[in-house]
Coordinates of C-alpha atoms in Angstrom, one line a residue:
M1 CA 0.0 0.0 0.0
S2 CA 1.3 3.5 -0.9
A3 CA 2.0 6.0 1.8
G4 CA -0.8 8.3 0.5
R5 CA -3.3 5.5 0.4
Y6 CA -2.3 4.5 3.9
I7 CA -2.7 8.0 5.3
A8 CA -6.1 8.3 3.7
T9 CA -7.3 5.1 5.4
R10 CA -6.5 6.4 8.8
F11 CA -9.7 8.4 8.9
S12 CA -12.0 5.6 7.6
T13 CA -10.5 2.8 9.7
V14 CA -10.7 4.6 13.0
K15 CA -14.5 5.0 12.8
P16 CA -16.3 2.8 15.4
T17 CA -17.3 -0.5 13.8
F18 CA -20.3 -1.4 16.0
T19 CA -19.5 -5.1 15.7
R20 CA -22.1 -7.3 17.2
V21 CA -20.6 -9.0 20.3
E22 CA -22.1 -11.3 22.9
N23 CA -22.5 -10.1 26.5
P24 CA -19.4 -10.5 28.6
F25 CA -20.6 -13.5 30.5
K26 CA -21.3 -15.5 27.3
L27 CA -17.9 -14.5 26.0
L28 CA -16.2 -15.7 29.2
A29 CA -18.1 -19.0 29.0
L30 CA -16.3 -19.6 25.6
L31 CA -13.1 -20.4 27.4
N32 CA -12.4 -24.0 28.4
L33 CA -10.8 -25.1 31.6
Q34 CA -7.2 -25.0 30.3
Q35 CA -7.7 -21.6 28.7
W36 CA -9.0 -20.3 32.0
L37 CA -6.0 -21.7 33.8
F38 CA -3.6 -20.1 31.3
F39 CA -5.3 -16.8 31.9
L40 CA -5.2 -17.1 35.7
V41 CA -1.5 -18.0 35.9
A42 CA -0.7 -15.2 33.6
F43 CA -2.9 -12.8 35.5
F44 CA -1.4 -13.7 38.9
A45 CA 2.2 -13.4 37.6
W46 CA 1.6 -10.0 36.0
S47 CA -0.1 -8.8 39.2
W48 CA 2.9 -9.8 41.3
D49 CA 5.2 -8.3 38.8
A50 CA 3.3 -5.0 39.3
F51 CA 3.4 -5.5 43.1
D52 CA 7.1 -5.9 43.1
F53 CA 7.6 -2.8 41.0
F54 CA 5.3 -0.5 43.1
T55 CA 6.9 -1.5 46.4
V56 CA 9.5 1.1 45.7
S57 CA 7.0 3.8 44.5
L58 CA 5.1 3.4 47.7
T59 CA 8.1 3.6 50.0
V60 CA 10.1 6.5 48.4
E61 CA 10.1 8.7 51.5
N62 CA 11.0 5.7 53.8
L63 CA 13.8 4.6 51.5
A64 CA 15.1 8.2 51.3
D65 CA 15.2 8.4 55.1
T66 CA 17.0 5.1 55.5
F67 CA 19.7 5.8 52.9
G68 CA 20.0 9.5 53.6
K69 CA 19.0 10.5 50.1
T70 CA 16.5 12.8 48.5
K71 CA 13.2 11.4 47.0
A72 CA 14.5 12.3 43.5
D73 CA 17.6 10.0 44.3
I74 CA 15.4 7.1 45.3
T75 CA 13.3 7.4 42.1
W76 CA 16.4 6.3 40.3
G77 CA 15.6 2.9 41.7
I78 CA 12.4 3.1 39.7
T79 CA 14.2 4.4 36.6
L80 CA 16.8 1.7 36.6
V81 CA 14.1 -1.0 36.7
L82 CA 12.4 0.6 33.7
M83 CA 15.6 1.1 31.8
L84 CA 16.8 -2.5 32.1
R85 CA 13.5 -4.3 31.5
S86 CA 14.2 -4.3 27.8
V87 CA 17.2 -6.5 28.4
G88 CA 15.1 -9.1 30.1
S89 CA 12.4 -8.9 27.5
I90 CA 14.9 -9.6 24.7
I91 CA 16.5 -12.5 26.6
F92 CA 13.3 -14.2 27.9
G93 CA 11.2 -13.3 24.9
L94 CA 13.5 -15.0 22.4
A95 CA 13.8 -18.0 24.8
A96 CA 10.0 -18.3 25.1
D97 CA 9.4 -18.1 21.3
R98 CA 12.1 -20.7 20.7
Y99 CA 11.8 -23.1 23.6
G100 CA 8.3 -22.5 25.0
R101 CA 6.4 -20.3 27.4
K102 CA 6.7 -22.4 30.4
W103 CA 10.4 -22.5 31.6
P104 CA 11.3 -18.9 30.9
F105 CA 8.2 -18.0 32.9
I106 CA 9.3 -20.1 35.8
I107 CA 12.9 -18.8 35.8
N108 CA 11.5 -15.2 35.9
N109 CA 9.6 -16.0 39.0
V110 CA 12.6 -17.7 40.7
L111 CA 14.6 -14.5 40.1
F112 CA 11.7 -12.4 41.6
I113 CA 12.0 -14.4 44.8
I114 CA 15.8 -14.0 45.1
L115 CA 15.8 -10.3 44.2
E116 CA 12.9 -9.3 46.4
L117 CA 14.6 -10.9 49.4
A118 CA 17.9 -9.1 48.4
T119 CA 16.2 -5.7 48.2
G120 CA 14.9 -6.1 51.8
F121 CA 18.5 -6.8 53.0
C122 CA 20.1 -3.8 51.2
S123 CA 22.2 -1.8 53.6
S124 CA 23.4 1.0 51.3
Y125 CA 22.0 3.2 48.5
K126 CA 24.5 1.7 46.0
A127 CA 23.4 -1.9 46.9
F128 CA 19.7 -0.9 46.5
L129 CA 20.3 0.5 43.0
G130 CA 22.3 -2.6 42.0
V131 CA 19.6 -5.0 43.2
R132 CA 16.8 -3.0 41.5
A133 CA 18.8 -2.9 38.3
L134 CA 19.0 -6.7 38.3
F135 CA 15.3 -6.8 39.2
G136 CA 14.6 -4.8 36.0
I137 CA 16.2 -7.5 33.9
A138 CA 14.1 -10.2 35.6
M139 CA 10.8 -8.2 35.4
G140 CA 11.3 -7.4 31.7
G141 CA 10.8 -11.0 30.6
L142 CA 7.4 -11.6 32.1
Y143 CA 4.9 -9.3 30.2
G144 CA 5.2 -10.8 26.7
N145 CA 5.1 -14.3 28.1
A146 CA 2.0 -13.6 30.2
A147 CA 0.2 -12.0 27.2
A148 CA 1.1 -15.0 25.0
T149 CA 0.1 -17.5 27.6
A150 CA -3.3 -15.9 28.3
L151 CA -4.3 -14.9 24.8
E152 CA -2.9 -17.0 22.0
D153 CA -5.2 -19.9 22.7
C154 CA -8.1 -17.6 23.7
P155 CA -11.3 -17.8 21.5
E156 CA -11.3 -14.9 19.1
A157 CA -14.6 -13.4 20.3
A158 CA -13.4 -13.2 23.9
R159 CA -10.0 -11.7 23.2
G160 CA -11.0 -8.1 24.0
I161 CA -12.4 -8.7 27.4
I162 CA -9.7 -11.2 28.4
S163 CA -7.1 -8.6 27.3
G164 CA -8.7 -6.0 29.5
M165 CA -8.9 -8.4 32.4
L166 CA -5.3 -9.5 32.0
Q167 CA -3.9 -6.0 31.8
Q168 CA -5.6 -5.2 35.1
G169 CA -3.2 -7.5 36.8
Y170 CA -1.1 -4.3 36.8
A171 CA -3.8 -2.4 38.7
F172 CA -4.5 -5.3 40.9
G173 CA -0.8 -5.6 41.8
Y174 CA -0.7 -1.8 42.6
L175 CA -3.8 -2.3 44.8
L176 CA -2.1 -5.2 46.6
A177 CA 1.1 -3.2 47.0
T178 CA -0.9 -0.3 48.5
V179 CA -2.6 -2.4 51.0
F180 CA 0.4 -4.5 52.1
A181 CA 2.6 -1.4 52.2
R182 CA 0.1 0.0 54.8
A183 CA 0.2 -3.3 56.6
F184 CA 3.9 -3.9 56.7
V185 CA 5.8 -0.6 56.4
D186 CA 6.7 0.9 59.9
T187 CA 4.2 -1.4 61.6
V188 CA 6.0 -4.7 62.3
G189 CA 9.6 -3.5 62.7
H190 CA 12.5 -3.2 60.3
E191 CA 10.9 -0.1 58.6
W192 CA 10.1 -0.8 54.9
R193 CA 12.0 -4.1 54.6
P194 CA 9.2 -6.5 55.6
L195 CA 7.2 -5.4 52.5
F196 CA 10.0 -6.7 50.2
W197 CA 10.5 -9.9 52.2
F198 CA 6.8 -10.6 52.0
G199 CA 6.9 -10.0 48.2
A200 CA 9.2 -13.0 47.8
G201 CA 6.5 -15.4 48.9
P202 CA 3.7 -15.6 46.4
P203 CA 6.0 -16.3 43.4
V204 CA 6.6 -19.7 44.9
L205 CA 2.8 -20.5 44.4
I206 CA 2.9 -19.1 40.9
I207 CA 5.8 -21.4 40.0
I208 CA 3.9 -24.4 41.3
F209 CA 0.8 -23.3 39.3
R210 CA 2.7 -23.0 36.1
L211 CA 4.5 -26.3 36.6
C212 CA 1.1 -28.0 36.5
L213 CA 0.2 -26.6 33.0
P214 CA 1.5 -27.6 29.6
E215 CA 2.7 -25.3 26.8
T216 CA 0.0 -23.4 24.9
Q217 CA -1.6 -25.2 21.9
A218 CA -0.5 -22.3 19.6
Y219 CA 3.1 -22.8 20.6
Q220 CA 3.0 -26.6 20.3
E221 CA 1.7 -26.4 16.8
R222 CA 4.3 -23.9 15.7
Q223 CA 7.0 -26.1 17.3
R224 CA 5.7 -29.1 15.4
I225 CA 6.1 -27.3 12.1
R226 CA 9.7 -26.4 13.0
E227 CA 10.6 -29.9 14.1
A228 CA 9.1 -31.4 10.9
T229 CA 12.0 -29.7 9.1
P230 CA 15.6 -31.0 9.0
N231 CA 16.8 -28.1 11.3
A232 CA 14.4 -26.4 13.7
A233 CA 16.9 -23.9 14.9
K234 CA 17.6 -22.8 11.3
V235 CA 13.9 -22.3 10.6
F236 CA 13.6 -20.2 13.8
L237 CA 16.4 -18.0 12.6
Q238 CA 14.8 -17.7 9.1
E239 CA 11.5 -16.7 10.8
G240 CA 13.4 -13.9 12.4
K241 CA 14.8 -12.7 9.1
V242 CA 11.4 -12.8 7.5
A243 CA 9.9 -10.8 10.4
L244 CA 12.5 -8.1 10.3
K245 CA 12.3 -7.8 6.5
K246 CA 8.5 -7.5 6.4
H247 CA 7.6 -5.8 9.7
W248 CA 10.6 -3.6 10.8
L249 CA 8.5 -0.4 10.4
L250 CA 5.7 -1.8 12.4
L251 CA 8.0 -2.9 15.1
I252 CA 9.4 0.7 15.4
Y253 CA 5.8 2.0 15.6
M254 CA 4.9 -0.4 18.4
V255 CA 7.9 0.8 20.5
L256 CA 6.9 4.4 20.0
L257 CA 3.3 3.6 20.9
M258 CA 4.4 1.8 24.0
A259 CA 6.6 4.7 25.0
G260 CA 3.5 6.9 25.1
F261 CA 1.5 4.3 27.1
N262 CA 4.2 3.9 29.6
F263 CA 4.6 7.6 30.0
M264 CA 0.8 7.6 30.6
S265 CA 0.8 5.0 33.3
H266 CA 4.0 6.0 35.2
G267 CA 3.4 9.7 34.7
S268 CA 0.0 9.4 36.4
Q269 CA 0.8 7.0 39.1
D270 CA 4.4 6.8 40.3
L271 CA 4.6 10.2 42.0
Y272 CA 1.0 10.4 42.9
P273 CA 1.3 9.1 46.4
T274 CA 4.1 11.6 47.0
M275 CA 1.9 14.4 45.7
L276 CA -0.9 13.5 48.1
T277 CA 1.4 13.4 51.1
N278 CA 3.8 16.2 50.3
Q279 CA 1.6 18.8 48.6
Y280 CA -1.8 18.1 50.1
N281 CA -0.7 16.7 53.5
F282 CA -2.8 13.5 53.2
S283 CA -2.3 11.0 56.0
A284 CA -1.1 7.5 55.4
N285 CA -4.6 6.2 55.7
A286 CA -6.0 8.8 53.3
V287 CA -3.4 7.9 50.7
T288 CA -4.2 4.2 51.0
V289 CA -7.9 4.8 50.6
T290 CA -7.3 7.1 47.5
Q291 CA -4.9 4.6 45.9
V292 CA -7.3 1.7 46.5
V293 CA -10.2 3.5 45.0
A294 CA -8.0 4.6 42.0
N295 CA -7.0 1.1 41.3
L296 CA -10.5 -0.2 41.6
G297 CA -11.3 2.4 38.9
A298 CA -8.3 1.1 36.8
M299 CA -9.5 -2.5 37.1
T300 CA -13.0 -1.5 36.1
G301 CA -11.9 0.7 33.2
G302 CA -9.5 -1.9 31.7
T303 CA -12.0 -4.6 31.7
I304 CA -14.8 -2.5 30.2
I305 CA -12.7 -0.7 27.5
G306 CA -11.1 -4.0 26.6
Y307 CA -14.5 -5.5 26.0
C308 CA -15.7 -2.4 24.1
S309 CA -12.6 -2.6 21.8
S310 CA -14.3 -5.7 20.3
I311 CA -17.3 -3.7 19.5
F312 CA -15.9 -0.3 18.4
G313 CA -12.4 -1.2 17.4
R314 CA -9.0 -1.2 19.2
R315 CA -7.8 2.3 17.9
F316 CA -11.2 4.0 18.4
S317 CA -11.5 2.7 22.0
I318 CA -8.0 4.0 22.9
I319 CA -8.5 7.4 21.4
F320 CA -11.9 7.9 22.9
I321 CA -10.9 7.0 26.5
S322 CA -7.7 9.0 26.2
I323 CA -9.7 12.2 25.4
I324 CA -11.9 11.6 28.5
G325 CA -8.7 11.0 30.6
G326 CA -7.2 14.3 29.4
A327 CA -10.4 16.1 30.4
L328 CA -10.1 14.7 33.9
L329 CA -6.5 15.8 34.6
Y330 CA -7.3 19.0 36.3
P331 CA -9.5 17.6 39.2
Y332 CA -7.1 14.6 39.4
T333 CA -4.2 16.8 40.3
F334 CA -5.7 20.0 41.8
V335 CA -8.4 18.9 44.2
D336 CA -6.7 19.3 47.6
N337 CA -9.0 17.3 49.9
T338 CA -10.4 13.8 50.1
K339 CA -12.9 14.6 47.3
I340 CA -10.0 13.8 45.0
I341 CA -11.0 10.2 45.4
A342 CA -13.7 10.6 42.7
P343 CA -11.4 12.0 40.0
A344 CA -8.7 9.5 41.0
F345 CA -11.2 6.7 40.3
F346 CA -12.2 8.0 36.9
E347 CA -8.7 9.1 35.8
Q348 CA -7.3 5.6 36.4
F349 CA -10.4 4.2 34.8
C350 CA -9.3 6.1 31.6
V351 CA -5.6 5.3 31.9
Q352 CA -6.0 1.6 32.4
G353 CA -9.0 1.6 30.1
A354 CA -6.7 2.5 27.3
W355 CA -4.2 0.0 28.6
G356 CA -6.8 -2.8 28.6
V357 CA -6.8 -2.8 24.8
I358 CA -3.0 -3.1 24.6
P359 CA -2.3 -6.9 25.3
I360 CA -4.5 -8.1 22.4
H361 CA -3.7 -5.1 20.2
L362 CA 0.0 -5.9 20.4
M363 CA -0.6 -9.6 20.0
E364 CA -2.6 -9.0 16.8
L365 CA 0.1 -6.6 15.4
S366 CA 3.0 -8.9 16.2
P367 CA 4.6 -11.5 13.8
G368 CA 3.3 -14.9 14.8
S369 CA 6.7 -16.5 15.4
F370 CA 7.8 -13.8 17.8
R371 CA 4.7 -12.8 19.7
T372 CA 6.4 -13.1 23.1
F373 CA 9.5 -11.3 22.1
V374 CA 7.7 -8.5 20.1
V375 CA 5.0 -7.9 22.7
G376 CA 7.4 -7.9 25.6
T377 CA 10.2 -6.0 23.9
S378 CA 8.0 -3.3 22.4
Y379 CA 6.4 -2.8 25.8
Q380 CA 9.7 -2.8 27.6
L381 CA 11.5 -0.5 25.1
G382 CA 8.6 1.8 25.6
N383 CA 9.4 1.5 29.3
L384 CA 13.0 2.4 28.6
V385 CA 12.0 5.5 26.8
S386 CA 9.7 6.5 29.6
S387 CA 12.0 5.3 32.4
A388 CA 12.7 8.7 33.8
S389 CA 9.1 9.7 34.2
S390 CA 9.0 9.9 37.9
T391 CA 12.5 11.4 38.1
I392 CA 11.5 14.1 35.6
E393 CA 8.4 14.9 37.5
A394 CA 10.1 14.9 40.9
T395 CA 13.0 17.1 39.6
I396 CA 10.8 19.6 37.8
G397 CA 8.4 19.6 40.8
E398 CA 11.2 20.8 43.0
R399 CA 11.4 24.0 40.9
F400 CA 7.9 24.9 42.2
P401 CA 8.3 25.1 46.0
L402 CA 5.5 25.5 48.5
P403 CA 5.8 26.7 52.1
P404 CA 7.6 23.9 54.1
K405 CA 5.9 21.9 56.8
G406 CA 8.3 21.9 59.6
K407 CA 11.6 20.5 58.2
T408 CA 9.8 18.9 55.2
K409 CA 10.1 20.7 51.9
R410 CA 7.0 20.8 49.8
Y411 CA 6.5 21.2 46.1
K412 CA 3.7 21.6 43.5
Y413 CA 3.8 18.1 42.1
G414 CA 0.2 18.3 41.0
L415 CA 0.9 21.1 38.5
V416 CA 3.8 19.1 37.0
I417 CA 1.8 15.8 36.7
C418 CA -1.1 17.7 35.0
I419 CA 1.0 19.4 32.3
F420 CA 3.1 16.3 31.8
M421 CA 0.1 14.0 31.4
G422 CA -1.7 16.4 29.0
C423 CA 1.3 16.2 26.6
V424 CA 1.3 12.4 27.0
Y425 CA -2.3 12.0 26.1
A426 CA -1.9 14.1 23.0
Y427 CA 1.0 11.9 21.9
V428 CA -0.9 8.7 22.5
I429 CA -3.9 9.9 20.6
L430 CA -1.8 10.9 17.6
L431 CA 0.2 7.6 17.5
T432 CA -2.9 5.5 17.8
F433 CA -4.6 7.4 15.1
I434 CA -1.8 6.9 12.5
G435 CA -1.2 3.3 13.4
P436 CA -2.7 0.0 12.0
E437 CA -5.2 -2.4 13.5
Y438 CA -5.4 -6.1 12.9
R439 CA -8.5 -6.9 15.0
G440 CA -9.6 -10.6 14.7
R441 CA -6.3 -11.8 13.3
N442 CA -6.0 -15.6 13.1
F443 CA -3.3 -16.9 15.5
D444 CA -3.1 -20.4 14.0
V445 CA 0.3 -21.3 12.6
A446 CA -1.3 -22.6 9.4
A447 CA -2.6 -19.1 8.7
D448 CA 0.8 -17.5 9.3
R449 CA 2.2 -16.5 5.9
D450 CA 5.5 -15.5 7.5
M451 CA 5.9 -19.0 8.9
A452 CA 5.1 -20.5 5.5
E453 CA 7.8 -18.4 3.9
A454 CA 10.4 -19.2 6.6
A455 CA 9.6 -23.0 6.4
G456 CA 9.4 -23.0 2.6
Q457 CA 5.8 -24.4 2.8
D458 CA 2.3 -23.2 2.1
G459 CA -0.6 -23.2 4.5
A460 CA -2.0 -26.4 3.2
A461 CA 1.3 -28.3 3.7
M462 CA 1.6 -27.0 7.3
Q463 CA -2.0 -28.0 7.9
R464 CA -1.3 -31.6 6.7
K465 CA 1.7 -31.8 9.1
L466 CA -0.4 -30.6 12.0
R467 CA -3.0 -33.3 11.3
G468 CA -0.3 -35.9 11.0
G469 CA 1.3 -34.7 14.2
D470 CA -1.5 -35.4 16.6
G471 CA -4.6 -36.4 14.7
V472 CA -6.3 -33.1 15.6
E473 CA -7.8 -31.5 12.4
R474 CA -8.3 -27.8 12.4
E475 CA -11.1 -26.7 10.1
D476 CA -9.8 -25.7 6.7
E477 CA -12.1 -22.7 6.6
D478 CA -10.4 -21.3 9.7
V479 CA -7.1 -21.2 7.8
E480 CA -8.8 -19.6 4.8
K481 CA -10.5 -17.1 7.2
G482 CA -7.1 -16.2 8.6
T483 CA -5.5 -15.8 5.2
R484 CA -8.5 -13.7 4.0
K485 CA -8.3 -11.6 7.1
D486 CA -4.6 -10.9 6.6
R487 CA -5.3 -9.7 3.1
E488 CA -8.0 -7.3 4.4
D489 CA -5.8 -5.9 7.1
V490 CA -4.5 -2.4 6.7
G491 CA -0.9 -2.4 8.0
L492 CA 2.4 -0.7 7.8

């Protein structure tokens, strides 16, 4: 497609499609037991990934006091995690696409256990930064794997709502971190450290859960095609060459889009508890209540907008809810009493509502052979670009001082968050508008033209190998449907 034709289709393809979709309960009933178990293990792992990340965000002031540093210094612990996540996404993403979703997932969680314990035992600022840097590598490998585990076997009609529910593991993890920070920090001794020690426990259960489940069917079928060739490793490398040759521009776009989304989430959340306590003098209990309500809004928004993306389209849903989120920024940052709970709920409804579309949107955009790698790496490279969000906000905020409270310096963090987020929303709306959408893409390997080119076979030949491999026959019309859908997609 020519550049001019592509630009012209941006207006026509962003219009809401009003696709007829079953009610959410009927869609959820489409998942069989194994598909539900895949979703649950991915959801819990992603939730605890978020919990581990936000343990630092929620204890910035405590960590600053312990290590004798400023809050801006401590936010470098957040920044390092975000910067190094892309390293983990590359390592574990390639491993998951080549060797399976299961064992890279388990190794990720083993590292979570070790590094959460190590964080709790840090005795110096340098040790803290070092451990969090390693933590960033471990955390980077999980997101793409969780998305692939939960979504690649999911019935097509239920993808939107399952995507929204999966993404809200992030908000659920934030909610858990908020609650347990209130329960453990400065209440049971050892200051902030028990929160991190506690964080090392649940990944043990997640590991056991994943050990009980097989590889996804989509990965098993792709692996059978590779193993039916003389050299499976060579085919995998060829798949990479095909993906880079055909989709390099799309991959760049996905990174830029994810940079905007990560600026949106971290810009609205990471420094928000500090704003409540430092600028508006909220008590610890008031901050906890506000954060809990905000994350309930996030979980609600992600699920609802994820579902709506199957009705109105992925791009339209993101753009619409981002406009609403921008309109709510002023009350979200300038209400100076407990009434801020209402705008906090609805602002995070919008932020995570837009995010609820992302797991399935990225899965549908990604080359089939590298879904884990591309989804995880685009997400984490976006994190890399946005890694200094909280540090930027904290540093700029210190240029707008308020009257101190005793020895505590105070700043207009709300003003900075409001302006920063306004720019981010505008960027996300623009990038989403100019980008492609492959809603309803067939994930079956036999419908993957990239795989057919890499393996030197056509879809029919791959279908025969799949039937011969386990006696399970996929309907030929499903393959034709996927091929036809690929032809209809408007892409980069």
